[in-house]
Amino acid sequence: MRMMRLLAGVALASLMGVGAAGAQTVLRSSDTHPDGYPTVEGVKYFGELVKERTDGRYEVEVYHSAQLGEEKDTIEQVRSGVIQLNRVSMAPFNGTVKETIVPALPYVFRDEEHMHKVMDGPVGDQIKAAFEPVGLVVLAFYDAGSRSFYNSKKPIRTVADMAGLKFRVIQSDIFVDMTAALGANATPMPYGEVYSSIETGVIDGAENNYPSYDTARHVEVAKYYSLDQHTILPEVFVMNKAAFDAMTPEDQEIFRKAGADSVGRQRELWTEMTENSRKKVEEAGAQINDVDKQGFIDAMKPVYDKHVTDDVLRKLVEDVRATQ
Ligand code: GTR
């Protein structure tokens, strides 16, 4: 029995990335954004809560600014247990966790408040549970506002203006198909390559929220930001499931609660940063304009036809729409 407990301890220690003798367990978490970004700060706050509530037995180190690699690579790292935590967009999961397709769908949410109600309720719980079979436990959904297209050529006012433009999209087929449905061309590529790809004319632009457009400095190379707001896709903060399962039920509860408690902090910081970034990009020369949104909404029907293909997804979309 003692031996077994000892072995379990060693296994846990190795999953957590520490020597067996270490009294304290250090968990590594990745983020593509710079220090100070609301997602980075949300996870840091989670770490403070965990440290405090476990009397210092656990500590979280956040590797910001893509120090551990681009999102797709860090998702592999957290699934295999090389790192224990990760904060990423849900888009790169669209191909592996099919339920994540639903919040990624264009205009599925009426606004950010609607997204909060959905993700904080039963639909959010169903999406969370869907991560477990791929070896991940969801600790929180964080805000990422809405994503809009921006480019170096001209303001987009109607769907017709999209014709022929080339955009980098996040690595997900939904985003490729959304862009195609609008008559433009999509190139999925890692976030870190976007700036130079616009600068050298490989692509005309990309799509993202104000804080990303600002902090990744894409505003310097693509000044036309057109508010089509095609998705309000939240971020996800995950933990390697084997590492989670190896903890005591009490510690698991502390982690889940700290995750939930970090959401309010992240949302506050998000609202602040969105406003600050909007001002900063305007000062940096961004030309922000409204679009004929109904035209964009109507053009997206093929994306639903292609991706909402089974009863699970159809029901989820219905549940999202019915959430008041
Ligand atoms: C941001 C998101 C990042 C990353 C990036 C991208 O909005 O916070 O996690 O996914 O978009 O477009 O690659």
Coordinates of C-alpha atoms and ligand atoms in Angstrom, one line a residue:
M1 CA 0.0 0.0 0.0
R2 CA 2.7 2.4 1.0
M3 CA 4.7 1.4 -2.0
M4 CA 1.7 2.1 -4.2
R5 CA 1.2 5.4 -2.7
L6 CA 4.8 6.2 -3.2
L7 CA 4.5 5.2 -6.9
A8 CA 1.4 7.2 -7.3
G9 CA 3.3 10.2 -5.9
V10 CA 6.2 9.7 -8.3
A11 CA 3.8 9.4 -11.2
L12 CA 2.0 12.6 -10.1
A13 CA 5.3 14.4 -9.7
S14 CA 6.4 13.4 -13.1
L15 CA 3.1 14.5 -14.7
M16 CA 3.4 17.8 -12.9
G17 CA 6.9 18.2 -14.1
V18 CA 8.7 18.2 -10.7
G19 CA 11.2 16.0 -8.9
A20 CA 9.6 13.5 -6.5
A21 CA 11.2 15.1 -3.6
G22 CA 9.8 18.6 -4.4
A23 CA 7.4 19.7 -1.7
Q24 CA 6.0 22.2 -4.1
T25 CA 4.5 21.4 -7.5
V26 CA 5.1 23.9 -10.3
L27 CA 2.6 23.9 -13.1
R28 CA 3.5 25.4 -16.4
S29 CA 0.9 27.3 -18.5
S30 CA 1.3 28.7 -22.0
D31 CA -0.2 31.8 -23.6
T32 CA 0.5 33.4 -27.0
H33 CA -0.2 36.9 -25.7
P34 CA 2.2 39.3 -24.0
D35 CA 2.5 39.8 -20.2
G36 CA -0.4 42.0 -19.0
Y37 CA -2.9 40.7 -21.6
P38 CA -6.2 39.8 -19.9
T39 CA -5.8 36.1 -20.5
V40 CA -2.3 36.0 -19.1
E41 CA -3.5 38.0 -16.1
G42 CA -6.6 35.7 -15.7
V43 CA -4.3 32.6 -15.4
K44 CA -1.9 34.4 -13.1
Y45 CA -4.8 35.2 -10.8
F46 CA -5.9 31.6 -11.0
G47 CA -2.4 30.7 -9.9
E48 CA -2.5 33.1 -6.9
L49 CA -5.8 31.6 -5.8
V50 CA -4.5 28.0 -6.1
K51 CA -1.3 28.8 -4.3
E52 CA -3.2 30.5 -1.4
R53 CA -5.9 27.8 -1.2
T54 CA -3.4 24.9 -1.2
D55 CA -1.0 26.6 1.3
G56 CA 1.6 26.9 -1.4
R57 CA 1.7 23.3 -2.4
Y58 CA 1.0 24.3 -6.0
E59 CA 2.4 27.2 -8.0
V60 CA 1.6 28.3 -11.6
E61 CA 4.1 29.7 -14.0
V62 CA 2.7 31.5 -17.0
Y63 CA 4.9 31.4 -20.1
H64 CA 3.4 34.3 -22.1
S65 CA 4.4 35.7 -25.5
A66 CA 4.4 32.2 -27.1
Q67 CA 7.6 31.3 -25.3
L68 CA 6.5 27.7 -25.5
G69 CA 5.4 27.8 -29.1
E70 CA 2.4 28.6 -31.3
E71 CA -1.0 27.6 -30.1
K72 CA -1.3 24.4 -32.1
D73 CA 2.0 23.1 -30.7
T74 CA 1.2 24.0 -27.2
I75 CA -2.1 22.2 -27.5
E76 CA -0.1 19.0 -28.2
Q77 CA 2.1 19.8 -25.2
V78 CA -0.8 20.1 -22.8
R79 CA -2.5 17.0 -24.2
S80 CA 0.6 14.9 -23.8
G81 CA 1.4 16.4 -20.4
V82 CA 4.7 18.2 -21.4
I83 CA 3.0 21.2 -19.9
Q84 CA 0.1 21.0 -17.4
L85 CA -2.0 24.1 -18.3
N86 CA -2.8 26.1 -21.4
R87 CA -4.9 29.1 -22.4
V88 CA -5.8 29.1 -26.0
S89 CA -8.6 30.0 -28.4
M90 CA -11.2 27.3 -29.0
A91 CA -10.9 27.6 -32.7
P92 CA -7.9 25.2 -33.0
F93 CA -10.1 22.5 -31.3
N94 CA -12.9 22.7 -33.9
G95 CA -11.5 19.6 -35.7
T96 CA -11.0 17.5 -32.5
V97 CA -13.7 18.6 -30.1
K98 CA -16.7 18.9 -32.3
E99 CA -18.9 20.7 -29.7
T100 CA -16.5 23.7 -30.0
I101 CA -17.8 24.3 -33.5
V102 CA -21.0 25.8 -32.0
P103 CA -19.5 28.9 -30.2
A104 CA -17.2 29.4 -33.3
L105 CA -20.2 29.7 -35.7
P106 CA -20.7 33.1 -37.3
Y107 CA -23.3 35.2 -35.5
V108 CA -24.4 32.4 -33.3
F109 CA -24.4 34.7 -30.3
R110 CA -26.5 37.9 -30.4
D111 CA -23.9 39.8 -28.3
E112 CA -21.3 39.3 -25.6
E113 CA -23.9 39.1 -22.9
H114 CA -25.7 36.3 -24.7
M115 CA -22.3 34.5 -25.1
H116 CA -21.8 34.8 -21.3
K117 CA -25.2 33.4 -20.5
V118 CA -24.6 30.4 -22.8
M119 CA -21.1 29.6 -21.7
D120 CA -22.0 30.0 -18.0
G121 CA -25.0 27.6 -18.4
P122 CA -25.7 24.0 -19.5
V123 CA -24.4 24.5 -23.1
G124 CA -21.1 25.6 -21.6
D125 CA -21.1 22.6 -19.4
Q126 CA -21.7 20.3 -22.3
I127 CA -18.8 21.9 -24.3
K128 CA -16.5 21.6 -21.2
A129 CA -17.3 17.9 -20.9
A130 CA -16.5 17.3 -24.5
F131 CA -12.8 18.2 -23.8
E132 CA -12.3 15.2 -21.5
P133 CA -12.1 12.5 -24.2
V134 CA -9.2 14.4 -25.7
G135 CA -7.4 14.4 -22.4
L136 CA -8.2 17.9 -21.2
V137 CA -10.2 19.4 -18.3
V138 CA -11.6 22.8 -18.9
L139 CA -11.0 25.2 -15.9
A140 CA -12.5 28.3 -17.5
F141 CA -13.9 30.0 -20.5
Y142 CA -12.5 33.6 -20.9
D143 CA -13.6 36.5 -23.0
A144 CA -12.2 37.3 -26.4
G145 CA -14.7 39.9 -27.6
S146 CA -15.7 39.7 -31.2
R147 CA -13.4 39.1 -34.2
S148 CA -13.6 41.4 -37.3
F149 CA -11.7 41.5 -40.5
Y150 CA -8.9 44.1 -41.1
N151 CA -6.7 44.6 -44.1
S152 CA -4.1 46.8 -45.8
K153 CA -6.1 47.7 -48.9
K154 CA -9.5 49.3 -48.2
P155 CA -12.5 49.5 -45.8
I156 CA -14.9 46.6 -46.1
R157 CA -18.5 47.9 -46.0
T158 CA -20.4 45.2 -47.8
V159 CA -19.8 41.5 -48.5
A160 CA -19.0 42.5 -52.1
D161 CA -15.9 44.4 -50.8
M162 CA -14.4 41.1 -49.6
A163 CA -14.1 39.7 -53.1
G164 CA -10.5 38.7 -53.9
L165 CA -8.9 39.7 -50.6
K166 CA -6.6 37.3 -48.9
F167 CA -6.9 36.9 -45.2
R168 CA -5.0 34.9 -42.6
V169 CA -7.5 33.0 -40.4
I170 CA -7.0 31.1 -37.2
Q171 CA -6.3 27.4 -37.8
S172 CA -9.9 26.0 -38.1
D173 CA -12.0 24.9 -41.1
I174 CA -14.9 26.9 -39.9
F175 CA -12.9 30.1 -40.3
V176 CA -11.7 29.0 -43.7
D177 CA -15.3 28.4 -44.8
M178 CA -16.6 31.6 -43.2
T179 CA -14.1 33.6 -45.2
A180 CA -14.9 31.7 -48.4
A181 CA -18.6 32.3 -47.8
L182 CA -17.9 36.0 -47.9
G183 CA -16.1 35.7 -51.2
A184 CA -12.5 36.1 -49.9
N185 CA -9.6 33.8 -49.7
A186 CA -8.4 32.3 -46.4
T187 CA -5.0 31.1 -45.4
P188 CA -4.8 29.5 -42.0
M189 CA -1.4 30.2 -40.4
P190 CA 0.1 30.6 -36.9
Y191 CA -0.5 33.9 -35.1
G192 CA 3.2 34.8 -35.0
E193 CA 3.5 34.8 -38.8
V194 CA 0.7 37.2 -39.5
Y195 CA 2.6 40.5 -39.1
S196 CA 5.3 39.7 -41.6
S197 CA 2.9 38.0 -44.0
I198 CA 0.8 41.2 -44.2
E199 CA 3.9 43.4 -44.4
T200 CA 5.3 41.4 -47.3
G201 CA 2.0 41.2 -49.1
V202 CA 1.6 37.4 -48.8
I203 CA -1.8 38.2 -47.4
D204 CA -3.9 41.4 -47.3
G205 CA -5.1 41.1 -43.7
A206 CA -6.5 39.0 -40.9
E207 CA -9.3 38.9 -38.4
N208 CA -9.2 39.4 -34.7
N209 CA -10.4 41.5 -31.7
Y210 CA -9.1 44.9 -30.8
P211 CA -6.7 43.8 -28.1
S212 CA -4.9 41.3 -30.5
Y213 CA -4.9 43.7 -33.4
D214 CA -3.3 46.2 -31.0
T215 CA -0.8 44.1 -29.1
A216 CA 0.4 42.1 -32.1
R217 CA 0.8 45.4 -33.8
H218 CA -1.1 44.3 -36.9
V219 CA -2.5 47.9 -37.0
E220 CA 0.9 49.0 -38.3
V221 CA 0.5 46.9 -41.5
A222 CA -3.3 46.8 -41.9
K223 CA -5.1 50.0 -41.0
Y224 CA -8.6 49.2 -42.3
Y225 CA -10.5 47.5 -39.5
S226 CA -14.1 46.8 -40.5
L227 CA -16.5 45.9 -37.7
D228 CA -18.3 42.8 -39.2
Q229 CA -17.9 41.0 -35.8
H230 CA -18.3 37.6 -37.4
T231 CA -17.7 35.6 -34.2
I232 CA -17.8 36.0 -30.4
L233 CA -15.7 32.9 -29.8
P234 CA -14.5 32.6 -26.2
E235 CA -11.0 31.4 -25.1
V236 CA -10.5 28.2 -23.1
F237 CA -8.2 27.5 -20.2
V238 CA -7.4 23.8 -19.9
M239 CA -5.5 21.4 -17.8
N240 CA -3.9 18.0 -18.7
K241 CA -6.5 15.5 -17.6
A242 CA -4.0 12.9 -16.3
A243 CA -2.4 15.6 -14.1
F244 CA -5.9 16.7 -12.9
D245 CA -7.0 13.1 -12.2
A246 CA -3.8 12.5 -10.2
M247 CA -4.7 15.1 -7.6
T248 CA -6.9 14.5 -4.6
P249 CA -10.6 15.3 -4.9
E250 CA -10.1 18.3 -2.6
D251 CA -7.3 19.7 -4.7
Q252 CA -9.4 19.1 -7.9
E253 CA -12.2 21.1 -6.3
I254 CA -9.7 23.9 -5.4
F255 CA -8.6 24.0 -9.1
R256 CA -12.1 24.1 -10.5
K257 CA -13.2 26.8 -8.1
A258 CA -10.1 28.9 -8.7
G259 CA -10.8 28.6 -12.5
A260 CA -14.3 29.7 -12.0
D261 CA -13.2 32.5 -9.7
S262 CA -10.7 33.8 -12.3
V263 CA -13.4 34.4 -14.9
G264 CA -14.8 37.6 -13.3
R265 CA -11.3 39.1 -13.1
Q266 CA -10.5 38.2 -16.7
R267 CA -13.8 39.7 -17.9
E268 CA -13.2 43.0 -16.1
L269 CA -9.7 43.2 -17.5
W270 CA -11.0 42.3 -20.9
T271 CA -13.6 45.1 -21.0
E272 CA -10.9 47.6 -19.9
M273 CA -8.4 46.4 -22.4
T274 CA -10.9 46.4 -25.3
E275 CA -11.6 50.1 -24.7
N276 CA -7.9 51.0 -24.3
S277 CA -6.9 49.0 -27.4
R278 CA -9.6 50.7 -29.5
K279 CA -8.2 54.1 -28.5
K280 CA -4.6 52.9 -29.1
V281 CA -5.3 51.6 -32.6
E282 CA -7.1 54.7 -33.5
E283 CA -4.1 56.8 -32.4
A284 CA -1.9 54.5 -34.4
G285 CA -4.0 55.3 -37.5
A286 CA -6.6 52.6 -37.7
Q287 CA -9.6 53.4 -39.9
I288 CA -12.5 51.7 -38.2
N289 CA -15.8 51.4 -40.0
D290 CA -19.2 49.7 -39.6
V291 CA -20.4 47.2 -42.2
D292 CA -23.7 46.1 -43.6
K293 CA -24.0 43.4 -41.0
Q294 CA -27.2 41.8 -42.3
G295 CA -25.5 41.1 -45.5
F296 CA -22.7 39.3 -43.6
I297 CA -25.2 37.3 -41.6
D298 CA -27.1 36.2 -44.7
A299 CA -23.9 35.1 -46.5
M300 CA -22.9 32.7 -43.7
K301 CA -25.7 30.2 -44.2
P302 CA -23.4 27.7 -46.1
V303 CA -21.1 27.6 -43.0
Y304 CA -24.0 26.2 -40.9
D305 CA -25.1 23.8 -43.7
K306 CA -21.6 22.4 -43.9
H307 CA -20.7 22.2 -40.2
V308 CA -23.8 21.7 -38.3
T309 CA -24.3 18.2 -39.5
D310 CA -25.6 16.0 -36.7
D311 CA -28.2 16.0 -34.0
V312 CA -25.8 16.9 -31.2
L313 CA -24.7 20.0 -33.0
R314 CA -28.2 20.9 -34.2
K315 CA -29.5 20.7 -30.7
L316 CA -26.7 22.7 -29.3
V317 CA -27.3 25.5 -31.8
E318 CA -31.0 25.4 -30.9
D319 CA -30.1 25.6 -27.2
V320 CA -27.8 28.6 -27.8
R321 CA -30.5 30.4 -29.7
A322 CA -33.1 29.7 -27.0
T323 CA -30.9 31.0 -24.2
Q324 CA -32.3 34.4 -23.1
Ligands
GTR1 C1 -6.6 35.8 -30.3 C2 -6.6 34.7 -29.3 C3 -5.3 33.9 -29.3 C4 -5.0 33.4 -30.7 C5 -5.2 34.5 -31.7 C6 -5.1 34.0 -33.2 O1 -7.8 36.5 -30.3 O2 -6.7 35.2 -28.0 O3 -5.4 32.8 -28.4 O4 -5.9 32.3 -31.0 O5 -6.4 35.2 -31.6 O6 -5.8 34.5 -34.0 O7 -4.3 33.1 -33.4

